[in-house]
């Protein structure tokens, strides 16, 4: 978990890619929630795109809700989900 926290603080493309890869391979909900928070801290377009993909496509409704919540609080996101 501290690794996820450290990756989210770096806010580099490499750190974001690592968080996205971790999310895609994670099976534990609490770990996924932490990764979603880390991705949201990045605030890049790619991070917002990943959160949008989670909100639209994740099999777990709880993860979709978490991603939507992060998208709704992202600074200046102006994101629309179809």
Tab-separated table of N, CA and C in Angstrom:
chain	number	residue	atom	x	y	z
A	1	UNK	N	0.812	-1.204	0.000
A	1	UNK	CA	0.000	0.000	0.000
A	1	UNK	C	0.846	1.254	0.000
A	2	UNK	N	1.948	1.203	0.717
A	2	UNK	CA	2.814	2.380	0.705
A	2	UNK	C	3.400	2.588	-0.688
A	3	UNK	N	3.593	1.504	-1.431
A	3	UNK	CA	4.088	1.631	-2.808
A	3	UNK	C	3.071	2.383	-3.668
A	4	UNK	N	1.793	2.094	-3.484
A	4	UNK	CA	0.744	2.791	-4.235
A	4	UNK	C	0.736	4.265	-3.860
A	5	UNK	N	0.846	4.538	-2.587
A	5	UNK	CA	0.887	5.921	-2.119
A	5	UNK	C	2.080	6.659	-2.702
A	6	UNK	N	3.228	6.012	-2.707
A	6	UNK	CA	4.431	6.630	-3.270
A	6	UNK	C	4.290	6.870	-4.766
A	7	UNK	N	3.729	5.911	-5.486
A	7	UNK	CA	3.532	6.068	-6.932
A	7	UNK	C	2.587	7.227	-7.233
A	8	UNK	N	1.558	7.383	-6.413
A	8	UNK	CA	0.598	8.450	-6.685
A	8	UNK	C	1.173	9.832	-6.377
A	9	UNK	N	2.166	9.891	-5.514
A	9	UNK	CA	2.786	11.183	-5.188
A	9	UNK	C	3.751	11.646	-6.277
A	10	UNK	N	4.320	10.729	-7.013
A	10	UNK	CA	5.321	11.052	-8.027
A	10	UNK	C	4.700	11.831	-9.187
A	11	UNK	N	3.524	11.468	-9.608
A	11	UNK	CA	2.776	12.134	-10.682
A	11	UNK	C	3.532	12.212	-12.006
A	12	UNK	N	4.216	11.137	-12.330
A	12	UNK	CA	4.874	11.039	-13.628
A	12	UNK	C	4.086	10.070	-14.501
A	13	UNK	N	4.387	10.070	-15.783
A	13	UNK	CA	3.745	9.133	-16.702
A	13	UNK	C	4.056	7.689	-16.303
A	14	UNK	N	5.290	7.443	-15.886
A	14	UNK	CA	5.687	6.092	-15.476
A	14	UNK	C	4.923	5.646	-14.233
A	15	UNK	N	4.787	6.565	-13.284
A	15	UNK	CA	4.035	6.248	-12.068
A	15	UNK	C	2.578	5.953	-12.376
A	16	UNK	N	1.985	6.761	-13.248
A	16	UNK	CA	0.596	6.544	-13.638
A	16	UNK	C	0.445	5.211	-14.365
A	17	UNK	N	1.361	4.919	-15.276
A	17	UNK	CA	1.307	3.635	-15.991
A	17	UNK	C	1.380	2.469	-15.020
A	18	UNK	N	2.233	2.595	-14.000
A	18	UNK	CA	2.358	1.526	-12.997
A	18	UNK	C	1.051	1.372	-12.218
A	19	UNK	N	0.421	2.493	-11.853
A	19	UNK	CA	-0.850	2.417	-11.130
A	19	UNK	C	-1.939	1.774	-11.994
A	20	UNK	N	-1.976	2.133	-13.263
A	20	UNK	CA	-2.968	1.553	-14.172
A	20	UNK	C	-2.738	0.045	-14.308
A	21	UNK	N	-1.488	-0.357	-14.464
A	21	UNK	CA	-1.174	-1.786	-14.555
A	21	UNK	C	-1.564	-2.521	-13.272
A	22	UNK	N	-1.294	-1.887	-12.132
A	22	UNK	CA	-1.675	-2.489	-10.847
A	22	UNK	C	-3.185	-2.643	-10.743
A	23	UNK	N	-3.914	-1.613	-11.154
A	23	UNK	CA	-5.371	-1.694	-11.095
A	23	UNK	C	-5.878	-2.839	-11.962
A	24	UNK	N	-5.350	-2.922	-13.162
A	24	UNK	CA	-5.816	-3.942	-14.105
A	24	UNK	C	-5.534	-5.363	-13.627
A	25	UNK	N	-4.519	-5.528	-12.773
A	25	UNK	CA	-4.205	-6.875	-12.289
A	25	UNK	C	-4.696	-7.140	-10.863
A	26	UNK	N	-5.172	-6.118	-10.169
A	26	UNK	CA	-5.613	-6.270	-8.772
A	26	UNK	C	-6.932	-7.029	-8.693
A	27	UNK	N	-7.080	-7.805	-7.619
A	27	UNK	CA	-8.323	-8.535	-7.383
A	27	UNK	C	-8.982	-8.121	-6.067
A	28	UNK	N	-8.254	-7.422	-5.220
A	28	UNK	CA	-8.745	-7.006	-3.908
A	28	UNK	C	-9.412	-5.629	-4.011
A	29	UNK	N	-10.660	-5.539	-3.537
A	29	UNK	CA	-11.413	-4.281	-3.657
A	29	UNK	C	-10.766	-3.119	-2.912
A	30	UNK	N	-10.278	-3.350	-1.706
A	30	UNK	CA	-9.684	-2.239	-0.956
A	30	UNK	C	-8.413	-1.751	-1.637
A	31	UNK	N	-7.667	-2.653	-2.248
A	31	UNK	CA	-6.481	-2.264	-2.999
A	31	UNK	C	-6.884	-1.458	-4.233
A	32	UNK	N	-7.927	-1.902	-4.922
A	32	UNK	CA	-8.407	-1.179	-6.097
A	32	UNK	C	-8.875	0.224	-5.729
A	33	UNK	N	-9.542	0.360	-4.580
A	33	UNK	CA	-9.993	1.677	-4.131
A	33	UNK	C	-8.809	2.605	-3.914
A	34	UNK	N	-7.755	2.090	-3.318
A	34	UNK	CA	-6.556	2.901	-3.083
A	34	UNK	C	-5.897	3.298	-4.409
A	35	UNK	N	-5.890	2.374	-5.354
A	35	UNK	CA	-5.299	2.655	-6.665
A	35	UNK	C	-6.130	3.723	-7.396
A	36	UNK	N	-7.455	3.633	-7.308
A	36	UNK	CA	-8.316	4.649	-7.923
A	36	UNK	C	-7.984	6.021	-7.361
A	37	UNK	N	-7.810	6.104	-6.046
A	37	UNK	CA	-7.455	7.382	-5.420
A	37	UNK	C	-6.106	7.877	-5.945
A	38	UNK	N	-5.151	6.969	-6.105
A	38	UNK	CA	-3.838	7.338	-6.624
A	38	UNK	C	-3.895	7.822	-8.059
A	39	UNK	N	-4.689	7.148	-8.867
A	39	UNK	CA	-4.852	7.565	-10.263
A	39	UNK	C	-5.476	8.962	-10.306
A	40	UNK	N	-6.468	9.201	-9.465
A	40	UNK	CA	-7.143	10.503	-9.448
A	40	UNK	C	-6.196	11.627	-9.047
A	41	UNK	N	-5.248	11.351	-8.185
A	41	UNK	CA	-4.290	12.378	-7.758
A	41	UNK	C	-3.401	12.847	-8.900
A	42	UNK	N	-3.251	12.023	-9.923
A	42	UNK	CA	-2.395	12.381	-11.051
A	42	UNK	C	-2.960	13.543	-11.853
A	43	UNK	N	-4.269	13.602	-12.011
A	43	UNK	CA	-4.979	14.691	-12.681
A	43	UNK	C	-4.637	14.896	-14.156
A	44	UNK	N	-3.931	13.956	-14.765
A	44	UNK	CA	-3.627	14.077	-16.197
A	44	UNK	C	-4.814	13.579	-17.016
A	45	UNK	N	-4.784	13.860	-18.291
A	45	UNK	CA	-5.848	13.384	-19.187
A	45	UNK	C	-5.896	11.859	-19.171
A	46	UNK	N	-4.735	11.213	-19.188
A	46	UNK	CA	-4.686	9.755	-19.187
A	46	UNK	C	-5.298	9.201	-17.903
A	47	UNK	N	-5.043	9.865	-16.781
A	47	UNK	CA	-5.619	9.421	-15.504
A	47	UNK	C	-7.137	9.543	-15.539
A	48	UNK	N	-7.622	10.672	-16.059
A	48	UNK	CA	-9.065	10.869	-16.138
A	48	UNK	C	-9.703	9.871	-17.112
A	49	UNK	N	-8.993	9.555	-18.197
A	49	UNK	CA	-9.486	8.547	-19.142
A	49	UNK	C	-9.600	7.182	-18.476
A	50	UNK	N	-8.618	6.830	-17.637
A	50	UNK	CA	-8.665	5.539	-16.939
A	50	UNK	C	-9.822	5.520	-15.947
A	51	UNK	N	-10.014	6.602	-15.206
A	51	UNK	CA	-11.134	6.660	-14.268
A	51	UNK	C	-12.462	6.549	-15.009
A	52	UNK	N	-12.536	7.197	-16.164
A	52	UNK	CA	-13.755	7.116	-16.970
A	52	UNK	C	-13.989	5.680	-17.446
A	53	UNK	N	-12.932	4.992	-17.852
A	53	UNK	CA	-13.061	3.601	-18.294
A	53	UNK	C	-13.527	2.709	-17.146
A	54	UNK	N	-12.993	2.942	-15.952
A	54	UNK	CA	-13.423	2.171	-14.783
A	54	UNK	C	-14.902	2.450	-14.518
A	55	UNK	N	-15.289	3.730	-14.548
A	55	UNK	CA	-16.675	4.120	-14.271
A	55	UNK	C	-17.654	3.507	-15.275
A	56	UNK	N	-17.210	3.330	-16.491
A	56	UNK	CA	-18.087	2.801	-17.531
A	56	UNK	C	-18.080	1.274	-17.602
A	57	UNK	N	-16.908	0.664	-17.353
A	57	UNK	CA	-16.744	-0.735	-17.734
A	57	UNK	C	-16.425	-1.720	-16.624
A	58	UNK	N	-16.063	-1.261	-15.445
A	58	UNK	CA	-15.666	-2.211	-14.409
A	58	UNK	C	-16.849	-3.107	-14.032
A	59	UNK	N	-16.573	-4.365	-13.834
A	59	UNK	CA	-17.628	-5.323	-13.493
A	59	UNK	C	-18.201	-5.065	-12.100
A	60	UNK	N	-17.432	-4.430	-11.242
A	60	UNK	CA	-17.838	-4.199	-9.865
A	60	UNK	C	-18.513	-2.827	-9.732
A	61	UNK	N	-19.794	-2.790	-9.368
A	61	UNK	CA	-20.486	-1.503	-9.237
A	61	UNK	C	-19.837	-0.569	-8.205
A	62	UNK	N	-19.244	-1.145	-7.181
A	62	UNK	CA	-18.578	-0.338	-6.156
A	62	UNK	C	-17.387	0.412	-6.754
A	63	UNK	N	-16.621	-0.242	-7.622
A	63	UNK	CA	-15.475	0.409	-8.259
A	63	UNK	C	-15.945	1.462	-9.256
A	64	UNK	N	-17.041	1.182	-9.956
A	64	UNK	CA	-17.591	2.182	-10.870
A	64	UNK	C	-18.005	3.432	-10.092
A	65	UNK	N	-18.639	3.223	-8.942
A	65	UNK	CA	-19.058	4.348	-8.108
A	65	UNK	C	-17.856	5.134	-7.588
A	66	UNK	N	-16.811	4.433	-7.146
A	66	UNK	CA	-15.605	5.106	-6.643
A	66	UNK	C	-14.971	5.962	-7.749
A	67	UNK	N	-14.886	5.404	-8.951
A	67	UNK	CA	-14.295	6.147	-10.063
A	67	UNK	C	-15.143	7.376	-10.400
A	68	UNK	N	-16.458	7.218	-10.400
A	68	UNK	CA	-17.336	8.359	-10.670
A	68	UNK	C	-17.168	9.448	-9.621
A	69	UNK	N	-17.054	9.046	-8.370
A	69	UNK	CA	-16.865	10.024	-7.300
A	69	UNK	C	-15.568	10.798	-7.510
A	70	UNK	N	-14.503	10.095	-7.874
A	70	UNK	CA	-13.219	10.762	-8.125
A	70	UNK	C	-13.296	11.680	-9.339
A	71	UNK	N	-13.995	11.252	-10.361
A	71	UNK	CA	-14.159	12.100	-11.541
A	71	UNK	C	-14.942	13.368	-11.202
A	72	UNK	N	-15.941	13.227	-10.363
A	72	UNK	CA	-16.781	14.377	-10.038
A	72	UNK	C	-16.057	15.405	-9.184
A	73	UNK	N	-15.004	14.990	-8.493
A	73	UNK	CA	-14.260	15.928	-7.651
A	73	UNK	C	-12.937	16.359	-8.272
A	74	UNK	N	-12.640	15.857	-9.470
A	74	UNK	CA	-11.393	16.238	-10.140
A	74	UNK	C	-11.451	17.709	-10.512
A	75	UNK	N	-10.366	18.408	-10.303
A	75	UNK	CA	-10.309	19.839	-10.599
A	75	UNK	C	-10.462	20.111	-12.085
A	76	UNK	N	-11.475	20.889	-12.418
A	76	UNK	CA	-11.659	21.322	-13.814
A	76	UNK	C	-11.801	20.188	-14.794
A	77	UNK	N	-12.298	19.051	-14.348
A	77	UNK	CA	-12.344	17.893	-15.231
A	77	UNK	C	-13.311	18.081	-16.384
A	78	UNK	N	-14.497	18.619	-16.129
A	78	UNK	CA	-15.472	18.800	-17.193
A	78	UNK	C	-15.717	17.539	-17.975
A	79	UNK	N	-15.756	16.410	-17.297
A	79	UNK	CA	-15.863	15.115	-17.972
A	79	UNK	C	-17.324	14.689	-18.072
A	80	UNK	N	-17.692	14.251	-19.248
A	80	UNK	CA	-19.021	13.725	-19.484
A	80	UNK	C	-18.901	12.238	-19.757
A	81	UNK	N	-19.784	11.461	-19.167
A	81	UNK	CA	-19.765	10.023	-19.399
A	81	UNK	C	-21.056	9.655	-20.118
A	82	UNK	N	-20.903	9.056	-21.287
A	82	UNK	CA	-22.068	8.644	-22.077
A	82	UNK	C	-22.602	7.326	-21.596
